[in-house]
XYZ file of N, CA and C in Angstrom:
504
model
N 114.180 95.692 125.452
C 112.745 95.934 125.633
C 112.059 95.333 127.306
N 111.052 96.357 127.527
C 110.451 95.964 129.176
C 109.236 95.283 128.999
N 109.231 93.936 129.450
C 106.685 93.609 128.825
C 105.614 94.205 129.361
N 104.939 95.182 129.444
C 104.574 94.559 129.797
C 103.706 93.107 130.703
N 103.250 92.915 131.969
C 102.703 91.786 132.431
C 101.530 91.162 130.874
N 100.475 92.020 131.272
C 99.344 91.308 129.822
C 98.995 91.705 128.908
N 101.080 92.197 127.986
C 100.351 92.694 127.048
C 101.334 90.805 126.469
N 100.348 89.545 125.944
C 101.274 88.909 125.303
C 100.209 88.380 124.737
N 100.738 87.755 123.285
C 100.100 86.598 121.810
C 100.408 85.256 122.615
N 100.234 85.120 123.043
C 100.419 83.549 123.837
C 101.606 83.894 123.545
N 102.860 82.177 123.019
C 103.977 83.277 124.428
C 105.275 84.407 123.519
N 103.571 84.923 122.929
C 105.336 86.047 122.444
C 104.589 87.660 123.374
N 105.345 88.333 123.078
C 105.818 89.408 123.701
C 104.604 90.283 122.672
N 104.300 91.353 122.650
C 103.879 92.325 121.974
C 103.530 93.752 122.654
N 104.032 93.855 123.608
C 103.927 95.818 124.360
C 105.067 95.740 125.184
N 106.143 97.021 124.264
C 107.248 97.245 125.007
C 107.395 98.276 125.706
N 108.186 98.931 127.415
C 107.801 99.671 127.314
C 109.497 99.959 127.364
N 110.802 100.007 126.495
C 111.421 100.578 126.267
C 112.229 99.349 124.946
N 113.195 100.667 124.815
C 113.721 100.403 124.148
C 114.793 99.143 123.532
N 114.958 97.946 122.439
C 116.268 97.283 123.057
C 116.774 96.147 121.825
N 117.237 96.776 121.352
C 118.202 96.463 118.975
C 117.998 95.150 119.090
N 117.999 94.021 120.586
C 118.599 93.285 120.400
C 116.378 92.336 119.855
N 116.181 92.922 120.502
C 114.761 92.780 121.042
C 114.021 92.830 119.756
N 114.259 93.873 119.160
C 114.020 94.090 118.083
C 114.760 94.015 117.052
N 116.158 93.032 117.501
C 116.342 92.866 115.339
C 116.058 90.480 115.806
N 115.185 90.968 116.930
C 115.169 88.939 117.309
C 113.764 89.139 116.498
N 113.189 90.184 117.010
C 111.540 89.987 116.529
C 111.596 89.858 114.822
N 112.095 91.021 114.086
C 112.190 91.177 112.511
C 113.127 90.247 112.416
N 113.687 89.270 112.862
C 114.249 88.116 112.179
C 113.063 86.669 111.803
N 112.444 86.766 112.931
C 111.751 85.620 113.063
C 110.254 86.137 112.463
N 109.920 87.630 112.056
C 108.900 87.517 110.770
C 109.501 86.984 109.371
N 110.560 87.817 109.862
C 110.910 87.960 107.724
C 111.449 85.898 107.612
N 111.738 85.244 108.279
C 111.322 83.389 108.176
C 110.177 83.332 108.440
N 109.467 83.786 108.779
C 108.202 83.197 108.695
C 107.386 84.024 107.273
N 107.387 85.062 107.138
C 106.954 85.742 105.830
C 107.286 84.888 104.885
N 109.326 84.216 104.673
C 110.224 84.263 103.638
C 109.374 81.806 104.094
N 109.069 82.039 104.229
C 108.239 80.218 104.513
C 107.112 80.513 103.862
N 105.866 81.257 104.211
C 104.911 81.786 103.228
C 104.463 81.842 101.586
N 106.018 82.540 102.016
C 106.374 83.397 99.997
C 106.508 82.200 99.453
N 107.543 81.256 99.933
C 107.407 80.087 99.314
C 106.752 78.796 99.389
N 105.720 78.830 100.533
C 104.242 78.177 100.154
C 102.711 78.659 99.880
N 103.152 80.254 99.041
C 101.647 80.382 98.560
C 102.079 80.689 97.143
N 104.231 79.920 96.410
C 104.567 79.586 95.338
C 103.853 78.605 94.299
N 103.675 77.365 95.723
C 103.394 76.004 95.614
C 101.454 76.103 94.593
N 101.466 75.528 94.071
C 99.796 75.130 93.572
C 98.794 74.577 94.739
N 98.443 75.558 95.004
C 97.111 75.665 95.816
C 97.383 75.971 97.192
N 98.598 77.091 97.104
C 99.126 78.381 98.723
C 98.242 79.444 98.601
N 97.700 79.172 99.027
C 97.369 80.947 99.098
C 97.435 81.507 100.597
N 97.665 81.391 100.882
C 97.723 81.603 102.613
C 98.601 82.878 102.515
N 97.254 83.681 103.645
C 97.838 85.387 104.361
C 99.172 84.954 104.472
N 99.940 86.883 104.133
C 101.214 86.564 104.380
C 100.919 88.164 106.187
N 101.001 87.442 107.256
C 101.103 88.308 108.428
C 102.151 89.574 107.767
N 101.069 90.955 108.801
C 102.460 91.824 108.526
C 102.339 92.215 110.597
N 103.730 92.668 111.083
C 103.868 93.274 112.549
C 103.296 94.589 111.805
N 103.397 95.243 113.711
C 103.615 97.042 113.647
C 103.524 97.325 114.558
N 105.229 98.181 114.636
C 106.004 98.641 115.306
C 105.389 100.296 115.367
N 105.072 100.712 117.007
C 104.278 102.030 117.640
C 105.644 102.137 117.989
N 107.050 102.945 117.820
C 107.019 103.629 118.555
C 107.291 104.582 119.403
N 107.510 105.447 120.272
C 106.760 106.835 121.338
C 107.541 107.263 122.368
N 107.959 108.715 121.922
C 109.291 108.699 122.572
C 110.402 108.563 121.997
N 110.516 107.994 120.899
C 112.626 107.439 120.716
C 112.872 109.170 120.282
N 112.932 109.812 119.465
C 113.255 110.972 119.059
C 114.209 111.610 119.898
N 114.769 111.082 121.466
C 115.771 111.596 122.327
C 116.792 110.577 122.339
N 116.939 110.059 121.738
C 117.306 108.350 121.746
C 117.793 108.540 120.733
N 119.571 109.371 120.624
C 119.832 108.854 119.422
C 119.937 107.636 118.865
N 120.523 106.847 120.084
C 120.602 105.504 119.633
C 119.284 104.346 119.386
N 118.237 104.878 119.355
C 117.444 104.305 118.292
C 117.184 104.479 117.414
N 117.201 106.284 117.127
C 117.075 106.804 116.109
C 117.391 107.240 114.912
N 118.821 106.418 114.867
C 120.482 107.112 114.421
C 120.972 105.937 113.548
N 121.514 105.089 114.600
C 121.818 104.061 114.960
C 121.589 102.570 114.846
N 120.568 102.045 115.555
C 119.662 101.277 115.648
C 119.427 100.526 114.100
N 118.957 99.126 114.527
C 118.883 98.617 113.185
C 117.104 99.723 112.807
N 116.195 99.717 113.907
C 114.872 100.002 113.425
C 115.366 100.809 112.288
N 116.149 102.150 110.814
C 116.036 102.631 111.010
C 115.680 101.520 109.827
N 116.494 100.458 109.597
C 115.544 100.191 108.321
C 114.974 99.261 108.486
N 113.315 98.915 109.529
C 112.207 99.307 109.112
C 111.629 100.356 107.574
N 111.784 101.531 107.806
C 111.565 102.263 107.411
C 112.042 102.076 105.870
N 113.487 101.492 105.785
C 113.523 101.013 104.333
C 113.632 100.073 103.697
N 114.092 99.110 104.192
C 113.728 97.563 104.046
C 112.201 96.905 104.621
N 112.293 97.232 105.127
C 111.618 95.501 106.267
C 110.047 95.579 105.116
N 109.370 96.482 105.405
C 107.933 97.066 103.997
C 107.858 95.698 103.583
N 109.326 95.317 102.598
C 109.840 93.733 102.201
C 107.982 92.910 102.286
N 108.982 92.675 104.393
C 109.187 91.573 104.908
C 107.699 92.067 105.803
N 106.385 92.951 105.462
C 106.027 93.027 105.906
C 105.509 93.539 107.719
N 106.387 94.453 108.006
C 107.165 94.762 109.425
C 106.676 95.931 108.752
N 105.116 96.479 109.333
C 105.291 98.163 109.265
C 106.303 99.219 110.404
N 106.041 100.582 110.399
C 106.456 100.760 111.804
C 106.683 102.780 111.860
N 105.521 102.243 113.186
C 104.374 103.745 113.683
C 105.872 104.499 114.472
N 106.027 105.865 113.821
C 106.848 106.914 114.565
C 105.558 107.778 114.899
N 106.302 108.151 116.423
C 105.335 109.458 117.339
C 106.685 110.110 118.278
N 106.393 111.020 117.377
C 107.631 112.380 118.045
C 107.537 114.020 117.926
N 107.156 114.467 118.142
C 107.867 116.140 119.109
C 108.755 116.556 118.069
N 110.303 115.681 118.811
C 110.320 116.420 118.219
C 110.660 116.142 116.022
N 110.701 116.030 115.170
C 110.871 115.960 113.013
C 112.170 115.799 113.700
N 112.779 116.894 113.653
C 114.545 117.597 113.471
C 114.833 115.866 113.738
N 115.254 115.657 114.961
C 115.780 114.890 115.748
C 115.593 113.348 114.452
N 114.581 113.285 114.166
C 114.381 111.561 113.171
C 115.707 112.030 112.510
N 115.961 110.512 112.214
C 117.058 110.296 111.452
C 116.576 110.559 109.330
N 117.329 111.254 109.337
C 117.191 111.180 107.269
C 115.812 110.877 106.777
N 116.769 109.504 107.025
C 116.470 108.370 106.667
C 114.858 108.575 106.625
N 114.329 107.957 108.598
C 113.144 107.463 108.551
C 112.555 108.941 107.807
N 112.676 110.509 107.561
C 111.671 111.345 107.501
C 111.694 111.583 106.090
N 112.803 110.292 105.139
C 112.651 110.458 103.334
C 111.485 109.117 103.322
N 111.788 108.150 103.954
C 111.333 107.135 103.536
C 109.782 107.196 104.210
N 109.049 108.145 104.713
C 107.797 108.154 105.217
C 107.017 108.289 104.309
N 105.329 107.042 104.356
C 104.405 106.950 103.445
C 103.067 108.071 103.999
N 103.093 108.201 105.446
C 102.163 109.470 106.023
C 102.921 110.017 106.284
N 101.939 111.301 107.339
C 102.709 112.361 108.058
C 100.986 112.939 109.196
N 100.934 113.101 109.775
C 99.816 113.966 110.700
C 100.753 114.641 111.823
N 100.379 115.330 111.629
C 101.037 116.536 112.452
C 100.238 117.466 113.366
N 100.033 117.662 114.322
C 99.097 119.029 115.083
C 100.025 119.981 114.681
N 99.473 121.310 115.110
C 100.625 122.820 115.536
C 101.510 122.576 116.450
N 102.684 122.171 115.057
C 104.280 123.126 115.626
C 104.643 124.282 116.769
N 104.762 124.218 117.985
C 105.352 124.799 119.271
C 106.793 125.801 118.486
N 107.467 125.641 117.928
C 108.472 125.947 117.791
C 108.663 125.951 116.228
N 109.094 127.248 115.712
C 108.963 128.067 114.241
C 110.092 126.994 112.683
N 111.346 127.323 113.870
C 112.561 127.064 113.778
C 111.835 125.118 113.027
N 111.688 124.155 113.423
C 111.061 122.296 113.622
C 109.851 122.899 112.749
N 108.362 123.755 112.799
C 107.154 123.998 111.958
C 108.248 124.234 110.450
N 109.361 125.318 110.223
C 109.919 125.705 108.392
C 110.182 124.173 108.120
N 111.383 123.180 108.720
C 112.006 122.318 108.673
C 110.526 121.400 107.304
N 110.115 121.460 108.699
C 109.069 120.549 108.709
C 108.257 120.889 107.259
N 108.158 121.735 106.741
C 107.377 122.544 105.804
C 108.388 122.036 104.672
N 109.578 122.611 104.638
C 110.511 122.362 103.169
C 110.301 120.965 103.048
N 110.732 119.298 104.230
C 111.226 118.897 104.040
C 109.722 117.873 103.086
N 108.358 118.458 102.987
C 106.974 117.635 103.004
C 107.074 118.650 101.722
N 107.339 119.750 101.357
C 106.862 120.389 100.567
C 107.899 120.221 99.799
N 108.271 119.779 99.100
C 108.866 119.659 97.899
C 108.342 119.692 97.024
N 107.164 119.115 96.313
C 105.854 119.658 94.577
C 105.303 121.655 94.434
N 105.526 120.943 96.200
C 104.508 122.106 96.007
C 105.277 123.577 97.125
N 106.242 123.566 96.845
C 107.027 124.579 97.628
C 106.542 125.427 99.154
N 107.552 125.884 99.920
C 107.191 126.560 101.051
C 105.939 126.977 101.441
N 105.803 127.577 100.795
C 104.321 128.152 100.497
C 102.903 127.901 100.234
N 103.303 127.302 99.595
C 101.443 126.770 99.420
C 101.389 125.241 100.207
N 102.930 124.624 100.883
C 102.511 124.096 101.887
C 102.718 124.964 103.516
N 102.835 125.696 103.762
C 102.559 126.766 105.047
C 100.695 126.707 104.890
N 100.250 127.471 104.023
C 99.067 127.244 103.873
C 98.535 126.614 104.274
N 98.728 125.804 103.595
C 97.665 124.698 104.146
C 97.705 123.896 105.279
N 98.961 124.367 105.773
C 99.940 123.356 106.941
C 98.845 124.718 107.432
N 98.936 125.598 107.655
C 97.960 126.546 108.283
C 97.017 127.045 109.137
N 96.038 125.728 107.315
C 94.901 125.738 107.459
C 93.833 124.618 108.350
N 94.801 124.137 107.647
C 94.899 122.535 108.075
C 94.703 122.313 109.869
N 95.648 123.917 110.723
C 95.991 123.750 111.888
C 96.048 124.088 113.107
N 94.260 124.793 112.148
C 93.816 126.444 113.016
C 93.125 126.484 114.057
N 92.896 125.053 113.417
C 91.318 124.448 114.598
C 92.302 123.420 116.016
N 91.037 124.383 117.048
C 91.703 122.829 118.291
C 91.653 121.718 117.695
N 92.960 120.588 117.958
C 92.209 119.823 117.237
C 93.007 119.012 116.118
N 92.844 119.946 115.358
C 92.910 119.713 113.971
C 94.079 119.515 113.610
N 94.462 118.009 111.921
C 95.353 117.944 112.265
C 95.473 118.389 110.520
N 97.662 117.792 109.950
C 97.710 118.423 108.950
C 97.990 116.625 108.194
N 96.762 116.175 107.905
C 98.066 115.131 106.849
C 98.279 114.475 106.138
N 99.803 114.601 105.899
C 100.521 113.995 104.280
C 100.702 112.401 103.723
N 99.426 112.585 102.170
C 99.897 111.076 102.150
C 100.622 111.230 101.153
N 102.214 110.593 101.705
C 103.420 111.216 101.754
C 103.497 110.005 100.004
N 102.584 109.006 99.389
C 102.595 108.043 98.130
C 101.794 108.345 97.027
N 100.412 109.404 97.325
C 100.317 110.156 96.355
C 100.969 112.175 96.077
N 101.655 112.120 97.204
C 101.281 113.455 97.224
C 100.433 114.394 97.207
N 99.407 114.475 98.412
C 98.398 115.029 98.599
C 98.656 115.092 100.120
N 97.663 116.420 100.356
C 97.877 117.334 101.798
C 96.778 116.967 102.031
N 95.885 116.402 103.474
C 94.799 116.476 103.882
C 94.385 117.886 104.694
N 92.700 118.307 105.747
C 92.875 118.479 106.535
C 92.292 117.657 107.198
N 92.430 117.138 108.378
C 92.315 116.312 108.963
C 92.057 114.862 107.889
N 91.489 113.633 108.026
C 91.146 112.692 107.080
C 89.747 112.846 105.768
N 89.327 114.914 106.589
C 88.007 114.814 105.825
C 88.586 115.474 104.630
N 88.924 116.818 104.052
C 88.678 117.240 103.202
C 90.756 116.930 102.863
N 90.320 116.779 100.838
C 91.803 117.133 100.949
C 92.290 118.697 99.909
N 93.263 118.924 100.061
C 93.758 120.482 99.301
C 95.234 119.813 99.609
N 94.976 121.350 97.801
C 95.986 120.782 97.458
C 96.075 122.308 96.616
């Protein structure tokens, strides 16, 4: 991962311009060790230290199969939440994301999709409880205005127009 020169936090890199699995794994291992240590301390009498969370924000990796399908990156959507590691992925192609990522998302923000195939696949994937037709109507309502977006809260299985109006 390449570092932006001004993007540091103490002596740690915190902004990267390219993905490198070795760097990603090193960061997650270090954070996991810290979390385990703090969890142990929290168990002791008087131990009430907060556990820090880290967030990976990843943009435009959908066309890099080695990142979104074969690296340790995918595990961040499955197991690393228990280590207080969160991951946000920005993608222009829903179908290029690994199935493990699509299934384990906790929320989705989606603006108007340009491809009918992409839209259909997206709506089928997230419309389980409500069905394709209902989900499509909500998506169309949410994305009909310029800059408006569809928000899906997967934990509650609820749909919103932006963050303002719940629609189910």
